[in-house]
């Protein structure tokens, strides 16, 4: 009866995915009847990364590589593409707490941000370009707060200040609501696969830590970014490092992450391609790994500078 009462207030669609598995399928596996499950803040998964182009594996454009920052910028912090081969070393952000960082030769593919909080996440990353005074760690902590469904009014002064600068009042109001730990502990979680339990527990731990005064970024990072060798996650596919994705706007792009916090992006727009004149808006790009045990990385228009 208690489980049924808890589940009756959840609002996540059964199509939400953990790794390569749908949450509705996982609930059935656990013997739970779930009419509707809470919608994931960011639901982008490997199934959404449909633009990988294996025919270009190993290809290097026969042109001098230029810096993307040579191109005209947009109000979104993006770039107006011209014909050529470009590189940009950006600040990237983890969108998949409780998983492993990049490594092991695993490649990444393009997918758009999807999910209930996609507008807020895109807005934060876009507006970060216009607020270079806000530290990358503060922005990452704010994104983890949204992903873990923490109540924004309970965050630190620094994180609340960043949210007020990066989000609209409407977005703040939409995010600042109470959250239930419905599936993170207890008999429901006990019956779910180990990988899913680990991600749910990481979200619950982050939620508690983000609202605990004095929690350091290093402590948050140890929960969100798993150490050690990454296993092969459920639903993984083989994607070699450096695989190009053919973006629907008509240019090719690939992601070469050095860590979850910084990624080298390469773009190729051949002469006469439909991508010329289009905007590359980094905040609409999630680099999705072929190995679902690794983190999804949203890109930004802020250049990364080594500490």
Short mmCIF file of C-alpha atoms in Angstrom, two decimals:
data_model
loop_
_atom_site.label_atom_id
_atom_site.label_comp_id
_atom_site.label_asym_id
_atom_site.label_seq_id
_atom_site.Cartn_x
_atom_site.Cartn_y
_atom_site.Cartn_z
CA UNK A 1 0.00 0.00 0.00
CA UNK A 2 2.81 2.43 0.90
CA UNK A 3 4.62 1.70 -2.35
CA UNK A 4 1.43 2.22 -4.36
CA UNK A 5 0.82 5.57 -2.66
CA UNK A 6 4.35 6.75 -3.46
CA UNK A 7 4.16 5.63 -7.06
CA UNK A 8 0.79 7.28 -7.57
CA UNK A 9 2.37 10.74 -7.27
CA UNK A 10 5.26 10.12 -9.66
CA UNK A 11 5.18 11.83 -13.03
CA UNK A 12 8.09 10.36 -14.99
CA UNK A 13 7.22 8.79 -18.39
CA UNK A 14 8.07 5.12 -18.75
CA UNK A 15 10.19 6.06 -21.78
CA UNK A 16 12.87 7.74 -19.64
CA UNK A 17 16.16 5.86 -19.95
CA UNK A 18 18.96 4.83 -17.62
CA UNK A 19 21.92 3.74 -19.71
CA UNK A 20 20.30 1.75 -22.50
CA UNK A 21 17.29 0.63 -20.44
CA UNK A 22 13.84 2.25 -20.22
CA UNK A 23 12.70 3.06 -16.70
CA UNK A 24 9.28 1.53 -17.38
CA UNK A 25 10.95 -1.76 -18.34
CA UNK A 26 13.10 -1.60 -15.21
CA UNK A 27 10.02 -1.07 -13.06
CA UNK A 28 8.36 -4.10 -14.63
CA UNK A 29 11.53 -6.11 -14.01
CA UNK A 30 11.29 -5.10 -10.36
CA UNK A 31 7.66 -6.23 -10.24
CA UNK A 32 6.29 -2.68 -9.97
CA UNK A 33 3.22 -1.39 -11.79
CA UNK A 34 3.99 2.22 -12.67
CA UNK A 35 1.31 4.18 -14.55
CA UNK A 36 3.56 7.24 -14.87
CA UNK A 37 7.09 7.97 -13.66
CA UNK A 38 8.69 11.35 -12.99
CA UNK A 39 10.06 12.90 -16.17
CA UNK A 40 13.84 13.03 -16.27
CA UNK A 41 15.40 16.54 -16.18
CA UNK A 42 17.72 15.53 -19.04
CA UNK A 43 16.70 12.34 -20.81
CA UNK A 44 19.13 12.42 -23.77
CA UNK A 45 20.42 8.90 -24.27
CA UNK A 46 22.39 6.84 -26.75
CA UNK A 47 19.18 6.10 -28.66
CA UNK A 48 18.94 9.84 -29.43
CA UNK A 49 22.45 9.98 -30.96
CA UNK A 50 21.38 9.06 -34.48
CA UNK A 51 23.88 11.06 -36.55
CA UNK A 52 27.12 9.10 -36.16
CA UNK A 53 28.88 8.63 -39.53
CA UNK A 54 31.09 5.51 -39.57
CA UNK A 55 31.92 6.17 -43.25
CA UNK A 56 34.13 9.06 -42.08
CA UNK A 57 36.13 7.08 -39.47
CA UNK A 58 39.78 8.06 -39.72
CA UNK A 59 39.05 11.01 -41.99
CA UNK A 60 40.99 14.25 -41.46
CA UNK A 61 39.88 17.20 -43.60
CA UNK A 62 42.65 18.14 -46.09
CA UNK A 63 42.67 21.75 -44.91
CA UNK A 64 44.60 23.79 -42.35
CA UNK A 65 42.72 23.62 -39.07
CA UNK A 66 41.58 27.01 -37.79
CA UNK A 67 40.30 28.18 -34.42
CA UNK A 68 36.53 28.43 -34.21
CA UNK A 69 36.94 31.71 -32.33
CA UNK A 70 37.95 33.35 -35.64
CA UNK A 71 34.29 33.16 -36.70
CA UNK A 72 31.46 35.59 -35.96
CA UNK A 73 29.81 34.98 -32.57
CA UNK A 74 26.06 34.99 -31.92
CA UNK A 75 24.00 36.25 -28.99
CA UNK A 76 23.70 32.62 -27.84
CA UNK A 77 27.47 32.34 -27.54
CA UNK A 78 27.55 30.29 -30.73
CA UNK A 79 29.45 30.65 -34.01
CA UNK A 80 28.33 31.33 -37.60
CA UNK A 81 29.98 28.61 -39.66
CA UNK A 82 32.00 29.26 -42.78
CA UNK A 83 33.61 26.68 -45.05
CA UNK A 84 36.61 25.07 -43.38
CA UNK A 85 37.98 22.82 -40.67
CA UNK A 86 37.74 24.25 -37.15
CA UNK A 87 38.74 23.46 -33.59
CA UNK A 88 37.48 24.77 -30.24
CA UNK A 89 38.65 23.69 -26.78
CA UNK A 90 35.59 24.32 -24.64
CA UNK A 91 34.33 24.03 -21.10
CA UNK A 92 32.00 21.04 -21.03
CA UNK A 93 29.67 19.85 -18.30
CA UNK A 94 28.55 16.50 -16.92
CA UNK A 95 24.86 15.68 -17.44
CA UNK A 96 24.95 12.12 -16.09
CA UNK A 97 25.88 11.95 -12.41
CA UNK A 98 26.94 8.63 -10.96
CA UNK A 99 28.79 7.48 -14.08
CA UNK A 100 32.41 7.41 -15.24
CA UNK A 101 34.23 10.22 -17.01
CA UNK A 102 35.66 9.97 -20.54
CA UNK A 103 38.44 7.51 -21.33
CA UNK A 104 39.24 4.04 -22.55
CA UNK A 105 39.10 4.99 -26.23
CA UNK A 106 35.32 5.38 -26.15
CA UNK A 107 33.93 7.74 -28.77
CA UNK A 108 31.14 10.31 -28.48
CA UNK A 109 28.23 11.15 -30.77
CA UNK A 110 26.01 14.21 -31.25
CA UNK A 111 22.53 14.33 -29.71
CA UNK A 112 20.31 17.28 -28.76
CA UNK A 113 19.38 18.07 -25.15
CA UNK A 114 16.05 16.46 -24.27
CA UNK A 115 14.01 16.25 -21.08
CA UNK A 116 11.89 18.28 -18.71
CA UNK A 117 14.69 20.68 -17.75
CA UNK A 118 16.30 21.06 -21.19
CA UNK A 119 15.33 24.74 -21.53
CA UNK A 120 16.86 25.63 -18.16
CA UNK A 121 20.03 23.64 -18.87
CA UNK A 122 20.47 25.19 -22.33
CA UNK A 123 19.86 28.67 -20.90
CA UNK A 124 22.45 28.21 -18.14
CA UNK A 125 25.10 27.03 -20.59
CA UNK A 126 24.30 29.73 -23.16
CA UNK A 127 24.28 32.56 -20.63
CA UNK A 128 27.50 31.36 -19.02
CA UNK A 129 29.32 32.83 -22.03
CA UNK A 130 28.17 36.30 -20.98
CA UNK A 131 29.15 35.74 -17.32
CA UNK A 132 32.83 34.74 -17.39
CA UNK A 133 33.04 35.79 -13.73
CA UNK A 134 30.96 32.76 -12.70
CA UNK A 135 33.37 29.90 -12.11
CA UNK A 136 32.92 26.69 -14.10
CA UNK A 137 32.64 24.70 -10.85
CA UNK A 138 29.68 26.81 -9.73
CA UNK A 139 27.92 26.25 -13.05
CA UNK A 140 28.56 22.50 -12.87
CA UNK A 141 27.21 22.36 -9.31
CA UNK A 142 24.10 24.23 -10.46
CA UNK A 143 23.57 21.74 -13.29
CA UNK A 144 23.99 18.84 -10.85
CA UNK A 145 21.40 20.50 -8.62
CA UNK A 146 18.91 20.52 -11.51
CA UNK A 147 19.74 16.95 -12.54
CA UNK A 148 19.33 15.70 -8.97
CA UNK A 149 16.13 17.75 -8.50
CA UNK A 150 17.50 19.70 -5.56
CA UNK A 151 15.40 22.61 -4.36
CA UNK A 152 17.19 25.74 -5.58
CA UNK A 153 16.20 27.85 -2.60
CA UNK A 154 18.21 25.46 -0.38
CA UNK A 155 21.46 25.81 -2.35
CA UNK A 156 24.46 27.88 -1.26
CA UNK A 157 24.44 31.66 -1.67
CA UNK A 158 26.97 31.34 -4.49
CA UNK A 159 24.87 28.83 -6.41
CA UNK A 160 21.63 30.80 -5.89
CA UNK A 161 23.39 33.95 -7.12
CA UNK A 162 24.57 32.13 -10.23
CA UNK A 163 21.08 30.77 -10.87
CA UNK A 164 19.60 34.28 -10.59
CA UNK A 165 22.08 35.58 -13.17
CA UNK A 166 21.78 32.69 -15.61
CA UNK A 167 18.05 31.85 -15.48
CA UNK A 168 14.87 33.84 -16.00
CA UNK A 169 12.42 34.36 -13.11
CA UNK A 170 9.99 31.97 -14.81
CA UNK A 171 12.64 29.26 -15.06
CA UNK A 172 13.67 29.78 -11.45
CA UNK A 173 10.08 29.41 -10.30
CA UNK A 174 9.65 26.23 -12.35
CA UNK A 175 12.74 24.61 -10.87
CA UNK A 176 12.29 25.72 -7.27
CA UNK A 177 9.93 23.03 -6.04
CA UNK A 178 10.07 20.14 -3.58
CA UNK A 179 11.28 16.74 -4.75
CA UNK A 180 10.58 13.23 -3.47
CA UNK A 181 13.24 10.50 -3.14
CA UNK A 182 10.69 8.07 -4.50
CA UNK A 183 12.93 5.50 -6.12
CA UNK A 184 16.37 6.14 -4.61
CA UNK A 185 16.04 3.84 -1.60
CA UNK A 186 13.94 1.09 -0.12
CA UNK A 187 12.30 -2.01 -1.60
CA UNK A 188 11.68 -0.42 -5.01
CA UNK A 189 15.35 0.44 -5.55
CA UNK A 190 16.46 -2.90 -4.12
CA UNK A 191 14.81 -4.68 -7.06
CA UNK A 192 16.34 -2.51 -9.78
CA UNK A 193 19.58 -3.32 -11.65
CA UNK A 194 22.82 -2.34 -9.93
CA UNK A 195 23.74 0.34 -12.51
CA UNK A 196 20.38 2.07 -12.09
CA UNK A 197 20.54 1.91 -8.29
CA UNK A 198 24.02 3.50 -8.42
CA UNK A 199 22.81 6.44 -10.56
CA UNK A 200 19.74 6.98 -8.41
CA UNK A 201 21.83 6.89 -5.25
CA UNK A 202 24.29 9.39 -6.73
CA UNK A 203 21.40 11.78 -7.46
CA UNK A 204 20.05 11.38 -3.92
CA UNK A 205 23.52 11.94 -2.42
CA UNK A 206 24.08 15.02 -4.57
CA UNK A 207 20.71 16.40 -3.59
CA UNK A 208 21.59 16.11 0.09
CA UNK A 209 25.15 17.41 -0.32
CA UNK A 210 24.12 20.42 -2.41
CA UNK A 211 21.86 21.62 0.37
CA UNK A 212 24.37 20.91 3.16
CA UNK A 213 26.41 24.01 4.10
CA UNK A 214 30.15 23.65 3.62
CA UNK A 215 30.07 20.88 1.00
CA UNK A 216 33.07 21.37 -1.30
CA UNK A 217 33.05 20.94 -5.08
CA UNK A 218 35.55 18.09 -4.69
CA UNK A 219 33.05 16.22 -2.51
CA UNK A 220 30.31 16.69 -5.11
CA UNK A 221 32.64 15.56 -7.87
CA UNK A 222 33.56 12.33 -6.06
CA UNK A 223 29.88 11.36 -6.01
CA UNK A 224 29.01 12.50 -9.55
CA UNK A 225 32.14 11.26 -11.35
CA UNK A 226 33.01 7.67 -10.56
CA UNK A 227 36.66 6.67 -10.26
CA UNK A 228 38.25 3.50 -11.59
CA UNK A 229 37.79 1.55 -14.80
CA UNK A 230 34.39 1.98 -16.41
CA UNK A 231 32.40 -1.18 -17.11
CA UNK A 232 30.51 -1.58 -20.37
CA UNK A 233 27.07 -0.18 -19.63
CA UNK A 234 23.77 -1.76 -20.72
CA UNK A 235 22.85 -1.00 -24.30
CA UNK A 236 26.37 0.20 -25.22
CA UNK A 237 27.63 0.18 -28.80
CA UNK A 238 31.17 0.35 -30.16
CA UNK A 239 32.02 3.94 -31.09
CA UNK A 240 35.71 4.62 -31.80
CA UNK A 241 37.25 7.79 -30.46
CA UNK A 242 37.04 10.62 -32.98
CA UNK A 243 33.96 9.42 -34.86
CA UNK A 244 32.28 12.23 -36.78
CA UNK A 245 28.57 12.98 -36.46
CA UNK A 246 26.76 14.49 -39.45
CA UNK A 247 24.73 17.25 -37.82
CA UNK A 248 21.23 17.76 -39.29
CA UNK A 249 22.24 21.35 -40.17
CA UNK A 250 24.70 19.94 -42.70
CA UNK A 251 28.17 20.03 -41.11
CA UNK A 252 30.29 17.33 -39.47
CA UNK A 253 31.31 17.50 -35.82
CA UNK A 254 33.28 15.33 -33.41
CA UNK A 255 34.01 15.51 -29.70
CA UNK A 256 37.38 14.67 -28.14
CA UNK A 257 36.96 15.06 -24.36
CA UNK A 258 40.05 15.37 -22.17
CA UNK A 259 37.85 15.02 -19.08
CA UNK A 260 34.22 15.73 -18.32
CA UNK A 261 35.11 19.40 -17.77
CA UNK A 262 36.82 20.14 -21.10
CA UNK A 263 36.36 18.89 -24.62
CA UNK A 264 38.07 19.59 -27.94
CA UNK A 265 35.38 20.03 -30.59
CA UNK A 266 36.25 19.76 -34.28
CA UNK A 267 33.92 20.93 -37.04
CA UNK A 268 34.20 20.38 -40.77
CA UNK A 269 32.03 22.39 -43.17
CA UNK A 270 33.00 21.52 -46.76
CA UNK A 271 32.66 24.08 -49.54
CA UNK A 272 29.08 24.19 -50.77
CA UNK A 273 27.68 22.27 -47.79
CA UNK A 274 24.35 23.33 -46.27
CA UNK A 275 26.10 23.92 -42.94
CA UNK A 276 27.72 27.10 -44.19
CA UNK A 277 26.01 30.11 -42.64
CA UNK A 278 24.35 27.99 -39.93
CA UNK A 279 24.94 28.60 -36.24
CA UNK A 280 26.95 26.14 -34.19
CA UNK A 281 25.32 26.61 -30.77
CA UNK A 282 27.38 24.53 -28.31
CA UNK A 283 24.62 24.54 -25.66
CA UNK A 284 22.43 22.46 -27.99
CA UNK A 285 25.08 19.74 -28.30
CA UNK A 286 25.27 16.79 -25.93
CA UNK A 287 28.23 14.50 -26.60
CA UNK A 288 26.85 11.02 -25.90
CA UNK A 289 29.30 8.15 -25.32
CA UNK A 290 28.95 4.78 -27.01
CA UNK A 291 29.53 3.29 -23.56
CA UNK A 292 26.46 4.14 -21.46
CA UNK A 293 28.52 3.78 -18.26
CA UNK A 294 30.26 7.05 -19.14
CA UNK A 295 28.99 10.61 -18.84
CA UNK A 296 26.99 12.64 -21.31
CA UNK A 297 28.70 16.00 -21.83
CA UNK A 298 26.97 19.23 -22.82
CA UNK A 299 29.24 21.67 -24.64
CA UNK A 300 29.57 25.41 -24.04
CA UNK A 301 30.79 28.49 -25.87
CA UNK A 302 33.31 29.24 -23.08
CA UNK A 303 36.91 28.49 -23.95
CA UNK A 304 38.71 26.18 -21.54
CA UNK A 305 41.88 27.47 -19.96
CA UNK A 306 44.15 24.98 -18.21
CA UNK A 307 44.41 25.71 -14.46
#
